[in-house]
Amino acid sequence: SILIIGACGQIGTELTMALRDTYGNESVIASDIREGNENLMDSGPFEILDATDYDSLEEIVAYYEITEIYLMAAMLSATAEKFPMRAWNLNMNSLFNVLNLAKERKIDKIFWPSSIAVFGPNTPKENTLQSTIMEPSTVYGISKQSGERWCDYYFHKFGVDVRSIRYPGLISWKTMPGGGTTDYAVEIYHKALSKKAYTCFLKEDTELPMMFMDDAIKATLQLMETDSENVKVRSSYNLSAMNFTPSQIAKSIQNHIPDFKMSYEPDFRQAIADSWPSSINDQEARRDWGWKAEYDLKKTTKEMLGNLAP
Ligand code: VAH
């Protein structure tokens, strides 16, 4: 069966539902440091789990006969800048726990999320390649770059079947935004509907790679379901869907809510966003396991407003 660690997070919540739809509720065990929404809690097994606690994790793996783990627990970029050592401890020790379970052959397969945050200020910003200069300048980015190196090492050294995706900023409506620099692109829809106005913490021309959650979930399942020999990248795959600026997303909202007002008050998160690329080249994901994005900004705005509208 499958265990999701961090099942109550932005990706975890939707990944749990998608995996339960695909493999059946009882075969997908959700776990997190705290309880989640009733939909997630009522639809299948749930365990309170601290992802850094190896013994508790090992117990759950044995009890539920877990064969695959999706490790979605992490501290995101903005929060990690406030608590560097807590972020490093959570992001790295949770990964070592899962990699070592696989090394001991206690589980067969792992999914671990990386991020465009692995790229840094001197990475070429347009059409950023799979393999390029990577000097991340955020705690979160450093932990994701380091995690990628360990995934690649455990695959080559111990044959651990760990697979990973460098997610762009993710946009979804089923959970509230939590600590991400790209989360302005989630908050904006809530505020557009509740206040017809949003004060953005990034400058209007800050172009970032973004993706609607349905595409991110589709890619995750596609990568995990493809044959192991198709997975040529064992650090983490670049993945791309769209890239836009705060002013562009504001305009797409104004197509639905004409009197929506956008204002700008950049804060500490501007420096984080400025260190990341504007667009990503994902030719390897297309080549190796048939990746193709479906949602552009127009479709994303329609979906977000449609699902969030009272
Ligand atoms: C963050 N949403 O903002 C995450 C993501 C690329 C950004 O890693 O930290």
mmCIF file of C-alpha atoms and ligand atoms in Angstrom:
data_model
loop_
_atom_site.group_PDB
_atom_site.id
_atom_site.type_symbol
_atom_site.label_atom_id
_atom_site.label_comp_id
_atom_site.label_asym_id
_atom_site.label_seq_id
_atom_site.Cartn_x
_atom_site.Cartn_y
_atom_site.Cartn_z
ATOM 1 C CA SER A 1 0.000 0.000 0.000
ATOM 2 C CA ILE A 2 0.941 3.686 -0.302
ATOM 3 C CA LEU A 3 1.859 6.136 2.473
ATOM 4 C CA ILE A 4 1.659 9.890 1.994
ATOM 5 C CA ILE A 5 3.707 11.891 4.495
ATOM 6 C CA GLY A 6 2.538 15.515 4.690
ATOM 7 C CA ALA A 7 -0.915 14.554 3.401
ATOM 8 C CA CYS A 8 -2.503 17.780 4.740
ATOM 9 C CA GLY A 9 -0.268 20.126 2.744
ATOM 10 C CA GLN A 10 -1.065 21.920 -0.513
ATOM 11 C CA ILE A 11 0.132 19.038 -2.739
ATOM 12 C CA GLY A 12 -0.435 16.271 -0.182
ATOM 13 C CA THR A 13 -4.154 16.962 0.157
ATOM 14 C CA GLU A 14 -4.798 16.621 -3.567
ATOM 15 C CA LEU A 15 -2.295 13.818 -4.065
ATOM 16 C CA THR A 16 -4.064 11.766 -1.361
ATOM 17 C CA MET A 17 -7.429 12.177 -3.078
ATOM 18 C CA ALA A 18 -5.983 11.348 -6.530
ATOM 19 C CA LEU A 19 -4.171 8.241 -5.216
ATOM 20 C CA ARG A 20 -7.301 7.078 -3.353
ATOM 21 C CA ASP A 21 -9.361 7.524 -6.545
ATOM 22 C CA THR A 22 -6.744 5.509 -8.462
ATOM 23 C CA TYR A 23 -5.792 2.752 -6.001
ATOM 24 C CA GLY A 24 -8.739 2.635 -3.581
ATOM 25 C CA ASN A 25 -9.219 4.412 -0.258
ATOM 26 C CA GLU A 26 -7.975 1.598 1.980
ATOM 27 C CA SER A 27 -4.672 1.226 0.044
ATOM 28 C CA VAL A 28 -3.649 4.850 0.601
ATOM 29 C CA ILE A 29 -2.630 5.819 4.132
ATOM 30 C CA ALA A 30 -2.506 9.565 4.800
ATOM 31 C CA SER A 31 -0.253 10.957 7.520
ATOM 32 C CA ASP A 32 0.732 14.379 8.800
ATOM 33 C CA ILE A 33 1.889 16.188 11.931
ATOM 34 C CA ARG A 34 -1.703 17.415 12.378
ATOM 35 C CA GLU A 35 -5.175 16.381 11.215
ATOM 36 C CA GLY A 36 -6.454 17.529 7.801
ATOM 37 C CA ASN A 37 -9.778 18.461 6.197
ATOM 38 C CA GLU A 38 -12.751 16.157 6.759
ATOM 39 C CA ASN A 39 -12.732 14.964 3.156
ATOM 40 C CA LEU A 40 -9.183 13.635 3.581
ATOM 41 C CA MET A 41 -9.837 12.300 7.112
ATOM 42 C CA ASP A 42 -13.094 10.537 6.229
ATOM 43 C CA SER A 43 -12.009 8.949 2.942
ATOM 44 C CA GLY A 44 -9.371 6.520 4.253
ATOM 45 C CA PRO A 45 -6.776 5.587 6.928
ATOM 46 C CA PHE A 46 -4.990 8.488 8.662
ATOM 47 C CA GLU A 47 -2.050 8.537 11.091
ATOM 48 C CA ILE A 48 -0.475 11.416 13.016
ATOM 49 C CA LEU A 49 3.229 11.186 12.092
ATOM 50 C CA ASP A 50 6.296 13.369 12.609
ATOM 51 C CA ALA A 51 8.256 12.801 9.370
ATOM 52 C CA THR A 52 11.578 13.174 11.233
ATOM 53 C CA ASP A 53 10.738 10.277 13.621
ATOM 54 C CA TYR A 54 12.251 7.152 12.004
ATOM 55 C CA ASP A 55 10.897 4.632 14.524
ATOM 56 C CA SER A 56 7.280 5.808 14.210
ATOM 57 C CA LEU A 57 7.615 5.833 10.423
ATOM 58 C CA GLU A 58 9.051 2.297 10.417
ATOM 59 C CA GLU A 59 6.133 1.139 12.614
ATOM 60 C CA ILE A 60 3.525 2.576 10.223
ATOM 61 C CA VAL A 61 5.340 1.028 7.210
ATOM 62 C CA ALA A 62 5.280 -2.410 8.871
ATOM 63 C CA TYR A 63 1.696 -2.174 10.185
ATOM 64 C CA TYR A 64 0.136 -1.107 6.849
ATOM 65 C CA GLU A 65 2.597 -3.103 4.669
ATOM 66 C CA ILE A 66 3.618 0.098 2.851
ATOM 67 C CA THR A 67 5.460 -0.411 -0.450
ATOM 68 C CA GLU A 68 5.535 3.198 -1.733
ATOM 69 C CA ILE A 69 6.018 6.519 0.064
ATOM 70 C CA TYR A 70 5.197 10.024 -1.213
ATOM 71 C CA LEU A 71 7.177 12.363 1.055
ATOM 72 C CA MET A 72 5.376 15.700 0.764
ATOM 73 C CA ALA A 73 6.264 17.172 4.176
ATOM 74 C CA ALA A 74 8.567 20.225 4.042
ATOM 75 C CA MET A 75 8.933 23.792 5.209
ATOM 76 C CA LEU A 76 8.503 26.124 2.205
ATOM 77 C CA SER A 77 10.701 29.010 1.073
ATOM 78 C CA ALA A 78 9.334 32.012 2.974
ATOM 79 C CA THR A 79 8.861 30.193 6.296
ATOM 80 C CA ALA A 80 12.235 28.457 5.967
ATOM 81 C CA GLU A 81 13.974 31.855 5.857
ATOM 82 C CA LYS A 82 12.499 32.557 9.304
ATOM 83 C CA PHE A 83 13.463 29.170 10.825
ATOM 84 C CA PRO A 84 16.541 27.908 8.881
ATOM 85 C CA MET A 85 17.611 25.089 11.218
ATOM 86 C CA ARG A 86 14.055 23.789 11.727
ATOM 87 C CA ALA A 87 13.582 23.822 7.956
ATOM 88 C CA TRP A 88 16.866 21.979 7.326
ATOM 89 C CA ASN A 89 16.030 19.386 9.995
ATOM 90 C CA LEU A 90 12.528 18.709 8.658
ATOM 91 C CA ASN A 91 13.384 18.818 4.933
ATOM 92 C CA MET A 92 16.534 16.649 5.204
ATOM 93 C CA ASN A 93 15.903 14.191 8.042
ATOM 94 C CA SER A 94 12.489 13.244 6.645
ATOM 95 C CA LEU A 95 14.199 12.461 3.316
ATOM 96 C CA PHE A 96 16.970 10.396 4.962
ATOM 97 C CA ASN A 97 14.334 8.413 6.888
ATOM 98 C CA VAL A 98 12.513 7.471 3.680
ATOM 99 C CA LEU A 99 15.664 6.833 1.612
ATOM 100 C CA ASN A 100 17.054 4.558 4.337
ATOM 101 C CA LEU A 101 13.805 2.561 4.551
ATOM 102 C CA ALA A 102 14.206 1.908 0.816
ATOM 103 C CA LYS A 103 17.919 1.122 1.191
ATOM 104 C CA GLU A 104 16.924 -1.512 3.796
ATOM 105 C CA ARG A 105 14.396 -2.796 1.205
ATOM 106 C CA LYS A 106 11.517 -2.062 3.599
ATOM 107 C CA ILE A 107 9.769 -0.111 0.806
ATOM 108 C CA ASP A 108 10.145 -0.320 -2.994
ATOM 109 C CA LYS A 109 9.517 3.173 -4.381
ATOM 110 C CA ILE A 110 9.672 6.826 -3.298
ATOM 111 C CA PHE A 111 8.361 10.119 -4.623
ATOM 112 C CA TRP A 112 10.081 13.235 -3.296
ATOM 113 C CA PRO A 113 9.256 16.817 -4.464
ATOM 114 C CA SER A 114 11.946 19.262 -5.435
ATOM 115 C CA SER A 115 11.383 22.806 -6.689
ATOM 116 C CA ILE A 116 12.512 25.542 -9.061
ATOM 117 C CA ALA A 117 13.959 26.923 -5.825
ATOM 118 C CA VAL A 118 17.077 24.779 -6.508
ATOM 119 C CA PHE A 119 18.076 27.439 -9.071
ATOM 120 C CA GLY A 120 19.810 30.594 -7.867
ATOM 121 C CA PRO A 121 20.577 34.220 -8.831
ATOM 122 C CA ASN A 122 23.249 33.268 -11.422
ATOM 123 C CA THR A 123 21.207 30.518 -13.084
ATOM 124 C CA PRO A 124 20.228 31.579 -16.651
ATOM 125 C CA LYS A 125 16.639 32.751 -16.057
ATOM 126 C CA GLU A 126 14.941 32.055 -19.388
ATOM 127 C CA ASN A 127 14.198 28.490 -20.501
ATOM 128 C CA THR A 128 16.285 27.177 -17.576
ATOM 129 C CA LEU A 129 17.822 23.804 -18.456
ATOM 130 C CA GLN A 130 17.632 20.510 -16.547
ATOM 131 C CA SER A 131 21.371 20.669 -15.861
ATOM 132 C CA THR A 132 22.764 24.179 -15.345
ATOM 133 C CA ILE A 133 24.342 26.525 -12.781
ATOM 134 C CA MET A 134 22.578 25.994 -9.454
ATOM 135 C CA GLU A 135 23.640 28.168 -6.501
ATOM 136 C CA PRO A 136 20.386 28.483 -4.500
ATOM 137 C CA SER A 137 20.337 31.421 -2.087
ATOM 138 C CA THR A 138 17.430 30.283 0.117
ATOM 139 C CA VAL A 139 17.365 27.725 2.949
ATOM 140 C CA TYR A 140 14.556 25.920 1.149
ATOM 141 C CA GLY A 141 16.454 25.912 -2.174
ATOM 142 C CA ILE A 142 19.638 24.649 -0.501
ATOM 143 C CA SER A 143 17.665 21.818 1.145
ATOM 144 C CA LYS A 144 16.020 20.871 -2.163
ATOM 145 C CA GLN A 145 19.326 20.954 -4.101
ATOM 146 C CA SER A 146 20.977 18.836 -1.400
ATOM 147 C CA GLY A 147 18.011 16.470 -1.342
ATOM 148 C CA GLU A 148 18.324 15.992 -5.115
ATOM 149 C CA ARG A 149 22.000 15.052 -4.731
ATOM 150 C CA TRP A 150 21.081 12.452 -2.061
ATOM 151 C CA CYS A 151 18.271 10.981 -4.219
ATOM 152 C CA ASP A 152 20.682 10.591 -7.146
ATOM 153 C CA TYR A 153 23.321 9.073 -4.802
ATOM 154 C CA TYR A 154 20.900 6.533 -3.233
ATOM 155 C CA PHE A 155 19.723 5.486 -6.707
ATOM 156 C CA HIS A 156 23.207 4.926 -8.093
ATOM 157 C CA LYS A 157 24.779 3.541 -4.892
ATOM 158 C CA PHE A 158 21.931 1.460 -3.439
ATOM 159 C CA GLY A 159 19.483 1.037 -6.347
ATOM 160 C CA VAL A 160 16.773 2.980 -4.508
ATOM 161 C CA ASP A 161 13.892 3.757 -6.912
ATOM 162 C CA VAL A 162 13.337 7.381 -5.881
ATOM 163 C CA ARG A 163 11.670 9.759 -8.355
ATOM 164 C CA SER A 164 11.357 13.530 -8.167
ATOM 165 C CA ILE A 165 9.924 16.635 -9.852
ATOM 166 C CA ARG A 166 11.072 20.270 -9.570
ATOM 167 C CA TYR A 167 7.606 21.790 -9.132
ATOM 168 C CA PRO A 168 7.059 25.379 -10.252
ATOM 169 C CA GLY A 169 4.815 27.569 -8.100
ATOM 170 C CA LEU A 170 1.588 25.609 -7.638
ATOM 171 C CA ILE A 171 -1.889 27.092 -7.824
ATOM 172 C CA SER A 172 -4.788 25.271 -6.175
ATOM 173 C CA TRP A 173 -8.059 26.014 -4.411
ATOM 174 C CA LYS A 174 -8.580 23.031 -2.071
ATOM 175 C CA THR A 175 -6.170 24.258 0.615
ATOM 176 C CA MET A 176 -5.225 27.683 1.938
ATOM 177 C CA PRO A 177 -1.752 28.947 0.920
ATOM 178 C CA GLY A 178 1.041 28.170 3.419
ATOM 179 C CA GLY A 179 4.414 29.883 3.482
ATOM 180 C CA GLY A 180 5.354 29.808 -0.195
ATOM 181 C CA THR A 181 6.732 32.770 -2.120
ATOM 182 C CA THR A 182 4.569 31.813 -5.110
ATOM 183 C CA ASP A 183 1.481 31.710 -2.881
ATOM 184 C CA TYR A 184 0.573 35.253 -3.950
ATOM 185 C CA ALA A 185 -0.877 33.464 -7.010
ATOM 186 C CA VAL A 186 -3.245 31.538 -4.728
ATOM 187 C CA GLU A 187 -4.149 34.337 -2.286
ATOM 188 C CA ILE A 188 -5.033 36.666 -5.167
ATOM 189 C CA TYR A 189 -8.051 34.572 -6.185
ATOM 190 C CA HIS A 190 -9.432 34.425 -2.640
ATOM 191 C CA LYS A 191 -9.041 38.205 -2.255
ATOM 192 C CA ALA A 192 -10.436 38.918 -5.737
ATOM 193 C CA LEU A 193 -13.660 37.190 -4.700
ATOM 194 C CA SER A 194 -13.851 38.470 -1.121
ATOM 195 C CA LYS A 195 -12.490 42.030 -1.527
ATOM 196 C CA LYS A 196 -12.220 42.685 -5.305
ATOM 197 C CA ALA A 197 -8.709 43.868 -4.416
ATOM 198 C CA TYR A 198 -5.291 42.388 -3.600
ATOM 199 C CA THR A 199 -2.040 43.883 -2.364
ATOM 200 C CA CYS A 200 0.707 41.743 -3.922
ATOM 201 C CA PHE A 201 3.964 41.109 -2.001
ATOM 202 C CA LEU A 202 5.914 40.808 -5.288
ATOM 203 C CA LYS A 203 6.611 43.508 -7.914
ATOM 204 C CA GLU A 204 4.238 43.586 -10.905
ATOM 205 C CA ASP A 205 6.857 42.370 -13.407
ATOM 206 C CA THR A 206 8.140 39.370 -11.352
ATOM 207 C CA GLU A 207 7.828 36.553 -13.879
ATOM 208 C CA LEU A 208 7.799 33.055 -12.324
ATOM 209 C CA PRO A 209 7.154 29.506 -13.566
ATOM 210 C CA MET A 210 3.731 28.344 -12.366
ATOM 211 C CA MET A 211 1.437 25.319 -12.693
ATOM 212 C CA PHE A 212 -2.184 24.483 -11.876
ATOM 213 C CA MET A 213 -2.417 21.686 -9.289
ATOM 214 C CA ASP A 214 -4.262 19.264 -11.605
ATOM 215 C CA ASP A 215 -1.244 19.313 -13.944
ATOM 216 C CA ALA A 216 1.153 18.784 -11.021
ATOM 217 C CA ILE A 217 -0.828 15.779 -9.759
ATOM 218 C CA LYS A 218 -1.071 14.322 -13.292
ATOM 219 C CA ALA A 219 2.716 14.656 -13.724
ATOM 220 C CA THR A 220 3.404 13.040 -10.335
ATOM 221 C CA LEU A 221 1.275 9.981 -11.092
ATOM 222 C CA GLN A 222 2.689 9.754 -14.643
ATOM 223 C CA LEU A 223 6.283 9.753 -13.335
ATOM 224 C CA MET A 224 5.510 7.197 -10.615
ATOM 225 C CA GLU A 225 3.652 4.877 -13.009
ATOM 226 C CA THR A 226 6.226 4.824 -15.852
ATOM 227 C CA ASP A 227 8.716 1.920 -16.018
ATOM 228 C CA SER A 228 11.839 2.482 -13.950
ATOM 229 C CA GLU A 229 14.150 2.313 -16.980
ATOM 230 C CA ASN A 230 12.333 5.324 -18.505
ATOM 231 C CA VAL A 231 13.383 7.459 -15.531
ATOM 232 C CA LYS A 232 16.725 8.794 -16.785
ATOM 233 C CA VAL A 233 16.907 11.740 -14.357
ATOM 234 C CA ARG A 234 17.338 10.574 -10.762
ATOM 235 C CA SER A 235 18.019 13.969 -9.190
ATOM 236 C CA SER A 236 14.754 15.724 -10.104
ATOM 237 C CA TYR A 237 12.901 16.529 -13.351
ATOM 238 C CA ASN A 238 12.352 20.085 -14.570
ATOM 239 C CA LEU A 239 8.636 20.573 -15.215
ATOM 240 C CA SER A 240 6.891 23.479 -16.932
ATOM 241 C CA ALA A 241 3.336 24.587 -17.693
ATOM 242 C CA MET A 242 3.205 28.409 -17.813
ATOM 243 C CA ASN A 243 4.983 31.485 -16.547
ATOM 244 C CA PHE A 244 3.402 34.808 -15.691
ATOM 245 C CA THR A 245 3.836 38.042 -13.751
ATOM 246 C CA PRO A 246 1.557 39.452 -11.025
ATOM 247 C CA SER A 247 0.246 42.033 -13.514
ATOM 248 C CA GLN A 248 -0.641 39.269 -16.011
ATOM 249 C CA ILE A 249 -2.575 37.222 -13.434
ATOM 250 C CA ALA A 250 -4.338 40.414 -12.340
ATOM 251 C CA LYS A 251 -5.435 41.050 -15.935
ATOM 252 C CA SER A 252 -6.703 37.474 -16.297
ATOM 253 C CA ILE A 253 -8.822 38.009 -13.157
ATOM 254 C CA GLN A 254 -10.124 41.331 -14.463
ATOM 255 C CA ASN A 255 -11.521 39.446 -17.474
ATOM 256 C CA HIS A 256 -13.935 37.876 -14.940
ATOM 257 C CA ILE A 257 -14.091 40.633 -12.290
ATOM 258 C CA PRO A 258 -13.638 43.904 -14.225
ATOM 259 C CA ASP A 259 -13.360 46.135 -11.157
ATOM 260 C CA PHE A 260 -10.699 43.966 -9.445
ATOM 261 C CA LYS A 261 -7.980 46.304 -8.095
ATOM 262 C CA MET A 262 -4.329 45.192 -7.770
ATOM 263 C CA SER A 263 -1.704 47.061 -5.731
ATOM 264 C CA TYR A 264 1.946 46.207 -4.970
ATOM 265 C CA GLU A 265 3.897 46.219 -1.680
ATOM 266 C CA PRO A 266 6.980 44.026 -2.226
ATOM 267 C CA ASP A 267 8.416 42.484 0.963
ATOM 268 C CA PHE A 268 11.266 40.060 1.886
ATOM 269 C CA ARG A 269 9.812 37.519 -0.526
ATOM 270 C CA GLN A 270 10.798 39.713 -3.509
ATOM 271 C CA ALA A 271 14.469 38.725 -3.037
ATOM 272 C CA ILE A 272 13.494 35.039 -2.949
ATOM 273 C CA ALA A 273 11.474 35.369 -6.171
ATOM 274 C CA ASP A 274 14.256 37.378 -7.862
ATOM 275 C CA SER A 275 16.651 34.453 -7.287
ATOM 276 C CA TRP A 276 14.442 32.046 -9.231
ATOM 277 C CA PRO A 277 14.082 31.515 -13.023
ATOM 278 C CA SER A 278 11.327 33.062 -15.141
ATOM 279 C CA SER A 279 10.742 30.002 -17.339
ATOM 280 C CA ILE A 280 11.784 26.333 -17.332
ATOM 281 C CA ASN A 281 12.825 23.907 -20.089
ATOM 282 C CA ASP A 282 11.220 20.499 -19.455
ATOM 283 C CA GLN A 283 12.311 18.588 -22.560
ATOM 284 C CA GLU A 284 13.618 15.625 -20.502
ATOM 285 C CA ALA A 285 10.227 15.056 -18.811
ATOM 286 C CA ARG A 286 8.536 15.189 -22.238
ATOM 287 C CA ARG A 287 11.081 12.798 -23.696
ATOM 288 C CA ASP A 288 11.304 10.274 -20.840
ATOM 289 C CA TRP A 289 7.680 9.871 -19.665
ATOM 290 C CA GLY A 290 5.454 11.835 -22.094
ATOM 291 C CA TRP A 291 4.819 14.932 -19.968
ATOM 292 C CA LYS A 292 2.496 17.591 -21.445
ATOM 293 C CA ALA A 293 0.865 20.449 -19.541
ATOM 294 C CA GLU A 294 -2.852 21.151 -19.966
ATOM 295 C CA TYR A 295 -3.589 24.323 -17.952
ATOM 296 C CA ASP A 296 -2.554 27.811 -19.086
ATOM 297 C CA LEU A 297 -3.288 31.022 -17.163
ATOM 298 C CA LYS A 298 -6.699 31.522 -18.801
ATOM 299 C CA LYS A 299 -7.884 28.000 -17.878
ATOM 300 C CA THR A 300 -6.336 28.266 -14.395
ATOM 301 C CA THR A 301 -8.140 31.526 -13.593
ATOM 302 C CA LYS A 302 -11.438 30.074 -14.823
ATOM 303 C CA GLU A 303 -10.981 26.983 -12.638
ATOM 304 C CA MET A 304 -9.857 28.914 -9.555
ATOM 305 C CA LEU A 305 -12.648 31.513 -9.638
ATOM 306 C CA GLY A 306 -15.200 28.868 -10.594
ATOM 307 C CA ASN A 307 -14.329 26.655 -7.620
ATOM 308 C CA LEU A 308 -13.748 29.426 -5.066
ATOM 309 C CA ALA A 309 -16.790 31.545 -5.957
ATOM 310 C CA PRO A 310 -19.362 31.422 -3.124
HETATM 311 C C1 VAH B 1 7.422 28.088 -2.422
HETATM 312 N N1 VAH B 1 5.484 27.082 -3.502
HETATM 313 O O1 VAH B 1 7.016 29.160 -2.793
HETATM 314 C C2 VAH B 1 6.848 26.825 -3.070
HETATM 315 C C3 VAH B 1 7.659 26.466 -4.286
HETATM 316 C C4 VAH B 1 8.710 27.285 -6.371
HETATM 317 C C5 VAH B 1 8.025 27.667 -5.125
HETATM 318 O O2 VAH B 1 8.768 25.744 -3.947
HETATM 319 O O3 VAH B 1 8.257 27.991 -1.563
#
